[in-house]
Amino acid sequence: MNKKAFNTQCIHGDEKKYDTTGAVSMPIYQSATFAHPSVGESTGFDYSRLQNPTREHLENTIAQLEAGHKALAFSTGMAAVTTLMTLFEPGDHIIASDDLYGGSHRLFHHISMRYGIRFSFTSMADPKEVEALIEKDTKGIFIESPTNPMMQVTDLRQMALLGKSHSLLVMVDNTFLTPYYQRPLALGADVVIHSGTKYLGGHNDTLAGLLVVKDVDLHEKLSFYAKTIGACLSPFDSWLIIRGIKTLPIRMDYQQKSALFLAKWLKEQRQIKHVYYIGLEDHPGYNISISQASGFGGMISFEVTSESLARQILEKVKVIQYAESLGGVETLITYPMLQTHGDIPKPEREAKGINERLLRLSIGLESVEDLLKDLEQAMEDG
């Protein structure tokens, strides 16, 4: 049978059948435990912390979409990253993007380092700079591309080649672009991370995290750590992510179209100092983006002329909602210095450009004309 198109895979997911009723929607197997047919026998499911049919369907679906071997679903994106860090031991060294989601920064600095894992943070723009940081104890490279919130783009093929030449585990957070626009495993990465809360779920109604790998042994290790730590995704939340994935391509195409329109409009406004959107041709990572991804996504960061204007926009938006998170059908605006990156020390945060004038937009599915009018009125007289 020929491989199905991406849109078809999103809708139908994994072909394994669990139900005999003909239910079109994957059933929610809301069971903590499963009965054994007899002593020493199993249906393949014993206890939902270990595996559950609804979660397995989601895992197999996202593994197929990412062109991976297997996937694991977790209760949050940070639960996924935390489990990933259990692969490393005290003394191990990891090179990571210097513009990271605040939750990853908090985990690495306040927990992973306490257990003896060392980190070097750097821009991933130049592979030579990354290579210069490799030590005898370096075990991995942790990448966000595009980064949150400054939208830096990494050449994933170059990083994968660098990782392979030094036997390093290359881990890529693909939350912003999803497998619809970017497939890091196909570009040579070893692990893909998702906050399923965002675009995969797409409705701002659940939390989830996912790890996708292409190596059998690596999956076995992570599976053991996942069942031991126990931060598994519940059956109902698994179903919500399955539901969200069904409309992923349609949502992302619409969001991207609106994002490009608004990014171009923002660039023309006198109150805007800088617009960070990877779909703009003057973005430093534009050419890399078009070489490794099929789209630019719906995330925009922009710097306004003053802190007072930033706060005015946050207080005056009506259609756009001032809230943390991203990737849902509702357009959200975030103040990174107070929200996603509030735990990062001010000097370090401001050195990255995350200052009191920076705002981040996650474009939803509203009329782009309504979003533009909302921004216009919020910026008026500012």
XYZ file of N, CA and C in Angstrom, residues 77-335:
777
model
N 4.849 19.139 28.217
C 6.091 19.247 27.463
C 7.303 19.176 28.369
N 7.214 19.803 29.535
C 8.350 19.786 30.452
C 8.564 18.402 31.062
N 7.509 17.600 31.208
C 7.682 16.211 31.649
C 8.465 15.429 30.605
N 8.228 15.736 29.327
C 8.971 15.078 28.256
C 10.446 15.457 28.303
N 10.737 16.751 28.463
C 12.134 17.199 28.509
C 12.823 16.650 29.753
N 12.129 16.628 30.880
C 12.704 16.096 32.125
C 13.076 14.621 31.961
N 12.193 13.844 31.349
C 12.493 12.431 31.109
C 13.665 12.287 30.157
N 13.737 13.137 29.147
C 14.863 13.102 28.216
C 16.183 13.323 28.938
N 16.186 14.191 29.926
C 17.417 14.498 30.663
C 17.898 13.325 31.510
N 17.020 12.335 31.761
C 17.454 11.171 32.540
C 18.432 10.297 31.748
N 18.592 10.553 30.461
C 19.592 9.827 29.672
C 21.012 10.194 30.065
N 21.156 11.334 30.746
C 22.491 11.855 31.034
C 22.863 11.650 32.498
N 24.159 11.566 32.754
C 24.680 11.266 34.082
C 25.492 12.438 34.614
N 25.763 12.461 35.932
C 26.601 13.510 36.490
C 27.945 13.581 35.768
N 28.334 14.789 35.416
C 29.579 14.992 34.676
C 29.378 15.139 33.182
N 28.244 14.676 32.675
C 27.955 14.833 31.238
C 27.767 16.308 30.899
N 28.094 16.633 29.683
C 28.044 18.020 29.212
C 27.112 18.110 28.006
N 26.246 19.117 28.005
C 25.303 19.342 26.916
C 25.478 20.760 26.386
N 25.486 20.901 25.081
C 25.493 22.215 24.447
C 24.058 22.532 24.057
N 23.564 23.708 24.470
C 22.163 24.049 24.235
C 22.033 25.438 23.620
N 20.927 25.636 22.913
C 20.614 26.957 22.368
C 20.587 27.977 23.499
N 21.115 29.174 23.240
C 21.114 30.190 24.288
C 19.798 30.966 24.341
N 18.915 30.735 23.386
C 17.583 31.316 23.414
C 16.604 30.165 23.531
N 16.273 29.809 24.776
C 15.421 28.656 25.051
C 14.114 29.092 25.681
N 13.095 28.269 25.513
C 11.869 28.438 26.282
C 12.235 28.507 27.764
N 11.584 29.409 28.487
C 11.933 29.633 29.889
C 11.829 28.395 30.753
N 10.892 27.495 30.438
C 10.756 26.269 31.220
C 11.955 25.356 31.066
N 12.493 25.268 29.858
C 13.704 24.460 29.632
C 14.881 25.088 30.350
N 14.989 26.414 30.262
C 16.060 27.133 30.972
C 15.974 26.856 32.470
N 14.775 26.913 33.032
C 14.588 26.676 34.465
C 14.967 25.244 34.843
N 14.546 24.282 34.036
C 14.879 22.882 34.308
C 16.392 22.673 34.294
N 17.060 23.175 33.265
C 18.493 22.945 33.126
C 19.282 23.618 34.257
N 18.916 24.861 34.586
C 19.679 25.615 35.576
C 19.382 25.216 37.014
N 18.133 24.882 37.305
C 17.753 24.669 38.700
C 17.604 23.204 39.095
N 17.545 22.316 38.128
C 17.409 20.892 38.466
C 18.527 20.063 37.841
N 18.669 20.105 36.528
C 19.683 19.273 35.874
C 21.084 19.574 36.395
N 21.397 20.853 36.553
C 22.735 21.218 37.053
C 22.954 20.742 38.479
N 21.881 20.704 39.273
C 21.997 20.207 40.648
C 22.417 18.748 40.673
N 22.077 18.015 39.621
C 22.418 16.597 39.552
C 23.687 16.350 38.739
N 24.442 17.414 38.525
C 25.782 17.246 37.968
C 25.898 17.315 36.458
N 24.802 17.598 35.764
C 24.885 17.770 34.312
C 25.342 19.195 34.016
N 26.300 19.337 33.132
C 26.843 20.652 32.801
C 26.318 21.114 31.441
N 26.150 22.422 31.308
C 25.621 22.995 30.074
C 26.501 24.133 29.582
N 26.595 24.246 28.265
C 27.142 25.441 27.614
C 26.042 25.968 26.708
N 25.734 27.251 26.850
C 24.672 27.858 26.061
C 25.275 28.770 25.001
N 24.810 28.612 23.781
C 25.386 29.376 22.681
C 24.374 29.542 21.556
N 24.630 30.501 20.687
C 23.850 30.600 19.462
C 24.199 29.409 18.584
N 23.191 28.843 17.942
C 23.420 27.700 17.073
C 23.598 28.129 15.620
N 23.785 29.430 15.394
C 23.873 29.942 14.024
C 25.128 29.465 13.308
N 26.233 29.324 14.048
C 27.503 28.943 13.444
C 27.957 27.593 13.989
N 27.927 26.532 13.176
C 28.344 25.206 13.656
C 29.775 25.192 14.211
N 30.640 26.059 13.704
C 32.016 26.094 14.198
C 32.073 26.554 15.655
N 31.201 27.499 16.002
C 31.150 27.960 17.392
C 30.649 26.849 18.305
N 29.705 26.090 17.812
C 29.189 24.955 18.589
C 30.273 23.898 18.741
N 30.956 23.587 17.662
C 32.013 22.566 17.708
C 33.119 22.952 18.671
N 33.404 24.255 18.765
C 34.465 24.714 19.665
C 34.134 24.452 21.134
N 32.867 24.251 21.441
C 32.443 24.008 22.823
C 32.438 22.529 23.193
N 32.666 21.657 22.229
C 32.629 20.216 22.497
C 33.816 19.800 23.355
N 33.522 19.063 24.422
C 34.538 18.543 25.341
C 34.519 17.020 25.306
N 35.436 16.409 26.017
C 35.465 14.943 26.050
C 34.217 14.364 26.713
N 33.569 15.154 27.601
C 32.373 14.677 28.282
C 31.076 15.175 27.640
N 31.174 15.837 26.502
C 29.966 16.316 25.828
C 29.178 15.127 25.292
N 27.900 15.108 25.599
C 27.071 13.967 25.207
C 25.895 14.356 24.305
N 25.559 15.643 24.252
C 24.387 16.001 23.462
C 24.345 17.458 23.056
N 23.495 17.727 22.063
C 23.203 19.089 21.606
C 21.688 19.261 21.664
N 21.237 20.280 22.402
C 19.818 20.546 22.588
C 19.455 21.822 21.843
N 18.537 21.695 20.886
C 18.249 22.786 19.955
C 16.767 23.127 19.960
N 16.468 24.420 19.944
C 15.149 24.899 19.552
C 15.310 25.580 18.207
N 14.442 25.284 17.273
C 14.495 25.975 15.981
C 13.114 25.956 15.341
N 12.481 27.124 15.215
C 12.906 28.447 15.675
C 12.886 28.528 17.202
N 13.682 29.463 17.732
C 13.759 29.592 19.183
C 12.618 30.441 19.723
N 12.403 30.287 21.010
C 11.336 30.994 21.719
C 11.953 31.959 22.726
N 11.820 33.288 22.568
C 10.888 33.961 21.652
C 11.575 34.704 20.491
N 12.893 34.569 20.342
C 13.604 35.447 19.401
C 13.675 34.894 17.980
N 13.079 33.742 17.747
C 12.906 33.185 16.400
C 14.226 32.952 15.663
N 15.246 32.521 16.392
C 16.507 32.164 15.744
C 16.353 30.798 15.068
N 16.977 30.650 13.914
C 16.872 29.422 13.130
C 18.225 28.718 13.097
N 18.207 27.415 13.325
C 19.418 26.597 13.298
C 19.422 25.717 12.060
N 20.576 25.581 11.435
C 20.727 24.654 10.315
C 20.784 23.241 10.895
N 19.660 22.554 10.863
C 19.560 21.250 11.526
C 20.401 20.186 10.836
N 20.549 20.273 9.537
C 21.411 19.312 8.838
C 22.856 19.449 9.320
N 23.335 20.670 9.439
C 24.709 20.891 9.886
C 24.895 20.421 11.332
N 23.905 20.690 12.184
C 24.013 20.253 13.575
C 23.986 18.728 13.675
N 23.174 18.101 12.833
C 23.106 16.636 12.841
C 24.429 16.027 12.393
N 25.038 16.611 11.369
C 26.343 16.128 10.900
C 27.398 16.311 11.984
N 27.347 17.461 12.660
C 28.298 17.720 13.746
C 28.093 16.711 14.866
N 26.842 16.465 15.228
C 26.561 15.501 16.283
C 27.032 14.110 15.928
N 26.788 13.713 14.697
C 27.196 12.372 14.256
C 28.712 12.223 14.280
N 29.423 13.255 13.863
C 30.890 13.166 13.798
C 31.525 13.087 15.178
N 30.787 13.522 16.205
C 31.314 13.486 17.573
C 30.512 12.551 18.474
N 29.657 11.725 17.886
C 28.831 10.764 18.639
C 27.996 11.446 19.715
N 27.340 12.540 19.347
C 26.501 13.295 20.262
C 25.022 13.081 19.930
N 24.195 13.083 20.957
C 22.761 12.971 20.774
C 22.215 14.351 20.391
N 21.597 14.443 19.232
C 21.054 15.714 18.755
C 19.556 15.733 19.022
N 19.132 16.666 19.878
C 17.745 16.777 20.335
C 17.161 18.089 19.828
N 16.000 18.037 19.197
C 15.416 19.234 18.594
C 13.987 19.434 19.091
N 13.754 20.601 19.669
C 12.392 20.997 20.037
C 11.711 21.532 18.782
N 10.697 20.813 18.314
C 10.018 21.129 17.055
C 8.615 21.690 17.284
N 8.394 22.256 18.480
C 7.060 22.708 18.862
C 6.500 23.762 17.917
N 7.332 24.739 17.522
C 6.831 25.864 16.738
C 6.408 25.476 15.320
N 7.081 24.494 14.706
C 6.794 24.172 13.309
C 6.038 22.860 13.131
N 6.138 21.952 14.078
C 5.468 20.643 14.026
C 5.954 19.833 12.819
N 5.627 18.539 12.768
C 6.070 17.743 11.611
C 5.424 18.176 10.297
N 4.386 18.986 10.365
C 3.765 19.455 9.124
C 4.718 20.365 8.346
N 5.480 21.178 9.049
C 6.408 22.099 8.382
C 7.877 21.674 8.488
N 8.235 20.861 9.466
C 9.646 20.521 9.665
C 9.770 19.134 10.293
N 10.677 18.322 9.759
C 10.916 16.979 10.295
C 12.391 16.815 10.659
N 12.747 17.154 11.886
C 14.151 17.090 12.292
C 14.785 15.708 12.158
N 14.023 14.636 12.382
C 14.607 13.297 12.267
C 15.063 13.025 10.840
N 14.291 13.479 9.883
C 14.668 13.300 8.477
C 15.887 14.129 8.115
N 16.150 15.183 8.915
C 17.320 16.030 8.687
C 18.541 15.524 9.445
N 18.375 14.433 10.208
C 19.507 13.814 10.879
C 19.495 13.854 12.392
N 18.506 14.523 12.995
C 18.434 14.574 14.453
C 18.088 13.201 15.021
N 18.329 13.037 16.335
C 18.065 11.765 17.005
C 16.752 11.759 17.787
N 16.385 12.913 18.327
C 15.184 13.028 19.160
C 14.442 14.303 18.779
N 13.130 14.199 18.684
C 12.276 15.373 18.498
C 11.417 15.543 19.738
N 11.321 16.783 20.206
C 10.516 17.119 21.384
C 9.358 17.995 20.947
N 8.187 17.756 21.529
C 7.026 18.616 21.296
C 6.364 18.965 22.609
N 5.975 20.212 22.751
C 4.923 20.528 23.694
C 3.627 20.325 22.928
N 2.974 19.198 23.156
C 1.730 18.899 22.457
C 0.610 19.842 22.840
N 0.803 20.553 23.940
C -0.122 21.586 24.389
C -0.378 22.614 23.301
N 0.634 22.822 22.453
C 0.611 23.940 21.516
C -0.085 23.551 20.203
N 0.615 23.534 19.091
C -0.028 23.332 17.789
C -0.661 21.952 17.626
N -0.051 20.921 18.189
C -0.608 19.581 17.995
C -1.995 19.482 18.609
N -2.141 19.939 19.845
C -3.470 19.989 20.466
C -4.331 21.053 19.811
N -3.791 22.260 19.748
C -4.356 23.316 18.937
C -5.579 24.034 19.459
N -6.068 23.708 20.649
C -7.307 24.314 21.129
C -7.175 24.908 22.534
N -5.963 25.028 23.032
C -5.730 25.618 24.358
C -6.572 24.955 25.448
N -6.756 23.628 25.339
C -7.619 22.957 26.303
C -6.967 21.764 26.997
N -5.696 21.519 26.743
C -5.041 20.405 27.425
C -3.535 20.601 27.432
N -2.857 19.859 28.281
C -1.398 19.856 28.351
C -0.883 18.505 27.875
N 0.254 18.510 27.173
C 0.845 17.244 26.712
C 2.280 17.489 26.279
N 3.087 16.437 26.313
C 4.455 16.478 25.802
C 4.744 15.203 25.044
N 5.636 15.281 24.070
C 5.955 14.115 23.246
C 7.443 14.064 22.951
N 7.974 12.847 22.939
C 9.324 12.579 22.447
C 9.195 11.585 21.305
N 9.904 11.857 20.209
C 9.921 10.942 19.063
C 11.366 10.599 18.756
N 11.648 9.312 18.576
C 13.017 8.873 18.314
C 13.033 7.947 17.092
N 14.229 7.784 16.522
C 14.345 6.878 15.375
C 15.177 5.640 15.695
N 15.691 5.556 16.907
C 16.553 4.445 17.300
C 15.814 3.522 18.266
N 15.843 2.234 18.004
C 15.130 1.244 18.817
C 15.656 1.228 20.246
N 16.971 1.178 20.414
C 17.548 1.113 21.760
C 17.238 2.374 22.557
N 17.287 3.516 21.901
C 16.992 4.773 22.590
C 15.543 4.795 23.058
N 14.656 4.276 22.249
C 13.254 4.209 22.662
C 13.086 3.296 23.871
N 13.780 2.184 23.889
C 13.666 1.267 25.031
C 14.141 1.929 26.319
N 15.236 2.668 26.245
C 15.742 3.377 27.427
C 14.722 4.402 27.913
N 14.246 5.238 26.991
C 13.311 6.289 27.368
C 11.990 5.711 27.856
N 11.561 4.602 27.264
C 10.331 3.958 27.700
C 10.451 3.471 29.143
N 11.606 2.914 29.495
C 11.842 2.466 30.869
C 11.813 3.650 31.827
N 12.496 4.740 31.465
C 12.509 5.927 32.327
C 11.110 6.523 32.443
N 10.363 6.533 31.327
C 9.027 7.122 31.338
C 8.090 6.366 32.274
N 8.109 5.021 32.197
C 7.198 4.256 33.058
C 7.639 4.323 34.517
N 8.944 4.543 34.755
C 9.453 4.640 36.118
C 9.111 5.988 36.730
N 9.300 7.053 35.975
C 8.978 8.396 36.460
C 7.469 8.576 36.563
N 6.739 8.061 35.595
C 5.285 8.007 35.697
C 4.521 9.221 35.215
N 5.170 10.131 34.463
C 4.483 11.339 33.997
C 3.803 11.094 32.656
N 3.012 10.025 32.583
C 2.390 9.629 31.321
C 1.160 10.482 31.026
N 0.801 10.546 29.759
C -0.369 11.296 29.345
C -1.632 10.463 29.575
N -2.660 11.082 30.130
C -3.895 10.364 30.439
C -4.643 9.987 29.159
N -5.532 9.002 29.233
C -6.301 8.613 28.044
C -7.107 9.770 27.442
N -7.786 10.539 28.293
C -8.605 11.621 27.762
C -7.748 12.699 27.096
N -6.637 13.075 27.734
C -5.755 14.076 27.135
C -5.106 13.535 25.861
N -4.825 12.240 25.824
C -4.317 11.631 24.589
C -5.333 11.800 23.468
N -6.606 11.589 23.798
C -7.668 11.723 22.797
C -7.777 13.173 22.305
N -7.604 14.134 23.215
C -7.671 15.540 22.811
C -6.557 15.892 21.835
N -5.361 15.342 22.053
C -4.263 15.603 21.123
C -4.514 14.899 19.788
N -5.048 13.679 19.840
C -5.418 12.981 18.599
C -6.408 13.825 17.804
N -7.418 14.335 18.493
C -8.414 15.189 17.845
C -7.767 16.427 17.232
N -6.851 17.055 17.972
C -6.200 18.256 17.472
C -5.378 18.001 16.222
N -4.681 16.892 16.195
C -3.810 16.575 15.054
C -4.618 16.445 13.765
N -5.865 16.026 13.868
C -6.688 15.845 12.662
C -6.786 17.116 11.818
N -6.762 18.280 12.465
C -6.900 19.545 11.728
C -5.589 20.333 11.664
N -4.490 19.715 12.046
C -3.198 20.415 12.108
C -2.830 21.126 10.807
N -2.840 20.454 9.645
C -2.417 21.145 8.421
C -3.288 22.346 8.068
N -4.600 22.188 8.206
C -5.508 23.283 7.870
C -5.278 24.468 8.796
N -5.152 24.199 10.091
C -4.929 25.283 11.043
C -3.614 26.006 10.769
N -2.546 25.239 10.573
C -1.240 25.866 10.428
C -1.129 26.675 9.143
N -1.730 26.204 8.079
C -1.698 26.977 6.832
C -2.422 28.311 6.993
N -3.574 28.286 7.656
C -4.324 29.523 7.873
C -3.569 30.464 8.804
N -3.018 29.895 9.892
C -2.269 30.715 10.845
C -1.037 31.335 10.200
N -0.358 30.557 9.370
C 0.831 31.076 8.700
C 0.471 32.228 7.748
N -0.594 32.073 6.997
C -1.016 33.124 6.071
C -1.304 34.422 6.822
N -2.010 34.324 7.930
C -2.315 35.501 8.732
C -1.054 36.080 9.369
N -0.158 35.196 9.836
C 1.073 35.654 10.485
C 1.945 36.446 9.516
N 2.091 35.972 8.302
C 2.908 36.691 7.322
C 2.299 38.054 7.012
N 0.992 38.101 6.869
C 0.307 39.374 6.610
C 0.547 40.358 7.753
N 0.373 39.897 8.988
C 0.531 40.778 10.142
C 1.986 41.168 10.369
N 2.920 40.246 10.119
C 4.340 40.565 10.274
C 4.746 41.693 9.321
N 4.265 41.619 8.087
C 4.572 42.672 7.112
C 3.933 44.000 7.524
N 2.721 43.921 8.053
C 2.042 45.144 8.515
C 2.767 45.753 9.705
N 3.168 44.925 10.658
C 3.869 45.422 11.832
C 5.164 46.132 11.452
N 5.856 45.623 10.454
C 7.121 46.232 10.021
C 6.940 47.670 9.550
N 5.753 47.993 9.095
C 5.488 49.318 8.544
C 5.041 50.331 9.595
N 4.833 49.883 10.819
C 4.302 50.776 11.851
C 5.426 51.525 12.559
N 5.208 52.817 12.760
C 6.254 53.661 13.365
C 6.547 53.266 14.811
N 5.566 52.637 15.497
C 5.776 52.264 16.907
C 6.541 50.947 17.072
N 6.872 50.307 15.960
C 7.534 49.001 16.024
C 9.003 49.151 15.644
N 9.887 48.725 16.547
C 11.327 48.814 16.274
C 11.838 47.625 15.474
N 11.317 46.432 15.785
C 11.812 45.235 15.106
C 10.732 44.154 15.114
N 10.662 43.407 14.018
C 9.735 42.283 13.908
C 10.547 41.013 13.681
N 10.286 39.992 14.491
C 10.971 38.707 14.378
C 9.969 37.676 13.853
N 10.034 37.402 12.564
C 9.196 36.364 11.959
C 10.007 35.686 10.876
N 10.127 34.362 10.950
C 11.062 33.671 10.060
C 10.594 33.645 8.612
N 9.349 34.067 8.358
C 8.848 34.122 6.995
C 9.155 35.420 6.275
N 9.756 36.378 6.970
C 10.178 37.624 6.330
C 11.520 37.408 5.641
N 11.646 37.880 4.432
C 12.848 37.591 3.648
C 14.113 38.204 4.231
N 13.978 39.229 5.073
C 15.167 39.824 5.685
C 15.532 39.168 7.024
N 14.775 38.139 7.407
C 15.137 37.403 8.626
C 16.445 36.663 8.369
N 17.407 36.701 9.318
C 18.713 36.055 9.110
C 18.621 34.559 8.809
N 17.567 33.915 9.282
C 17.429 32.471 9.067
C 16.491 32.104 7.941
N 16.111 33.077 7.125
C 15.111 32.822 6.082
C 15.577 31.738 5.107
N 16.789 31.867 4.589
C 17.268 30.898 3.590
C 17.426 29.505 4.177
N 17.877 29.429 5.431
C 17.959 28.116 6.080
C 16.561 27.530 6.243
N 15.614 28.379 6.616
C 14.242 27.918 6.813
C 13.680 27.282 5.547
N 13.851 27.961 4.421
C 13.263 27.417 3.193
C 14.005 26.178 2.706
N 15.236 25.968 3.213
C 15.993 24.784 2.801
C 15.640 23.549 3.618
N 15.076 23.750 4.825
C 14.830 22.591 5.693
C 13.391 22.472 6.184
N 12.581 23.468 5.903
C 11.188 23.440 6.350
C 10.272 23.839 5.197
N 9.041 23.388 5.263
C 8.082 23.702 4.204
C 7.176 24.866 4.572
N 7.364 25.445 5.759
C 6.549 26.579 6.182
C 7.231 27.351 7.289
N 6.614 28.467 7.670
C 7.212 29.383 8.636
C 6.445 29.460 9.954
N 5.239 28.917 9.995
C 4.493 28.895 11.240
C 3.764 30.188 11.540
N 3.187 30.246 12.746
C 2.331 31.366 13.117
C 2.821 32.179 14.293
N 4.123 32.121 14.592
C 4.677 32.829 15.740
C 5.426 34.092 15.310
N 5.102 35.216 15.942
C 5.754 36.496 15.686
C 6.172 37.097 17.023
N 7.396 37.582 17.112
C 7.792 38.442 18.223
C 8.089 39.815 17.650
N 7.809 40.842 18.425
C 8.103 42.193 17.944
C 8.429 43.117 19.109
N 9.313 44.049 18.839
C 9.738 45.016 19.853
C 9.132 46.367 19.531
N 8.463 46.948 20.510
C 7.865 48.268 20.339
C 8.819 49.344 20.871
N 8.439 50.593 20.720
C 9.352 51.692 21.028
C 9.498 51.985 22.509
N 8.570 51.520 23.343
C 8.663 51.831 24.767
C 7.952 50.781 25.605
N 8.328 50.701 26.873
C 7.660 49.790 27.794
C 6.203 50.188 27.989
N 5.956 51.484 28.040
C 4.573 51.934 28.239
C 3.678 51.501 27.089
N 4.199 51.510 25.866
C 3.409 51.058 24.719
C 3.156 49.554 24.800
N 4.168 48.802 25.208
C 3.990 47.349 25.347
C 2.862 47.048 26.325
N 2.871 47.717 27.455
C 1.838 47.489 28.461
C 0.471 47.987 27.977
N 0.473 49.080 27.221
C -0.783 49.584 26.663
C -1.416 48.563 25.728
N -0.598 47.958 24.872
C -1.111 46.949 23.940
C -1.712 45.771 24.704
N -1.001 45.316 25.728
C -1.482 44.176 26.510
C -2.814 44.482 27.195
N -2.996 45.712 27.616
C -4.204 46.088 28.341
C -5.374 46.432 27.426
N -5.077 46.805 26.163
C -6.139 47.295 25.287
C -6.629 46.283 24.253
N -5.866 45.202 24.028
C -6.336 44.229 23.031
C -7.664 43.626 23.482
N -8.546 43.364 22.511
C -9.871 42.833 22.816
C -10.090 41.465 22.165
N -9.865 41.359 20.860
C -9.967 40.066 20.169
C -8.785 39.185 20.565
N -7.598 39.769 20.518
C -6.383 39.074 20.959
C -6.410 39.000 22.481
N -6.025 37.838 23.024
C -6.064 37.664 24.468
C -4.648 37.640 25.054
N -4.488 38.366 26.160
C -3.210 38.428 26.868
C -3.100 37.181 27.742
N -2.390 36.182 27.251
C -2.297 34.903 27.951
C -1.046 34.160 27.517
N -0.545 33.336 28.420
C 0.601 32.493 28.099
C 0.151 31.329 27.217
N 1.115 30.707 26.558
C 0.930 29.572 25.653
C 0.829 30.062 24.212
N 0.638 29.101 23.305
C 0.679 29.406 21.878
C 0.114 28.224 21.101
N -0.100 28.448 19.799
C -0.447 27.367 18.894
C -1.907 26.992 18.842
N -2.767 27.692 19.593
C -4.175 27.350 19.602
C -4.975 28.158 18.596
N -6.277 27.890 18.553
C -7.141 28.582 17.600
C -7.374 30.038 17.984
N -7.165 30.374 19.269
C -7.282 31.756 19.706
C -5.934 32.457 19.581
N -5.936 33.688 19.094
C -4.702 34.474 19.027
C -4.358 34.971 20.427
N -3.121 34.714 20.844
C -2.653 35.099 22.174
C -1.451 36.030 22.056
N -1.368 36.975 22.966
C -0.193 37.840 23.059
C 0.436 37.639 24.432
N 1.753 37.523 24.438
C 2.505 37.189 25.650
C 3.584 38.239 25.894
N 3.862 38.483 27.151
C 4.923 39.403 27.581
C 6.062 38.539 28.125
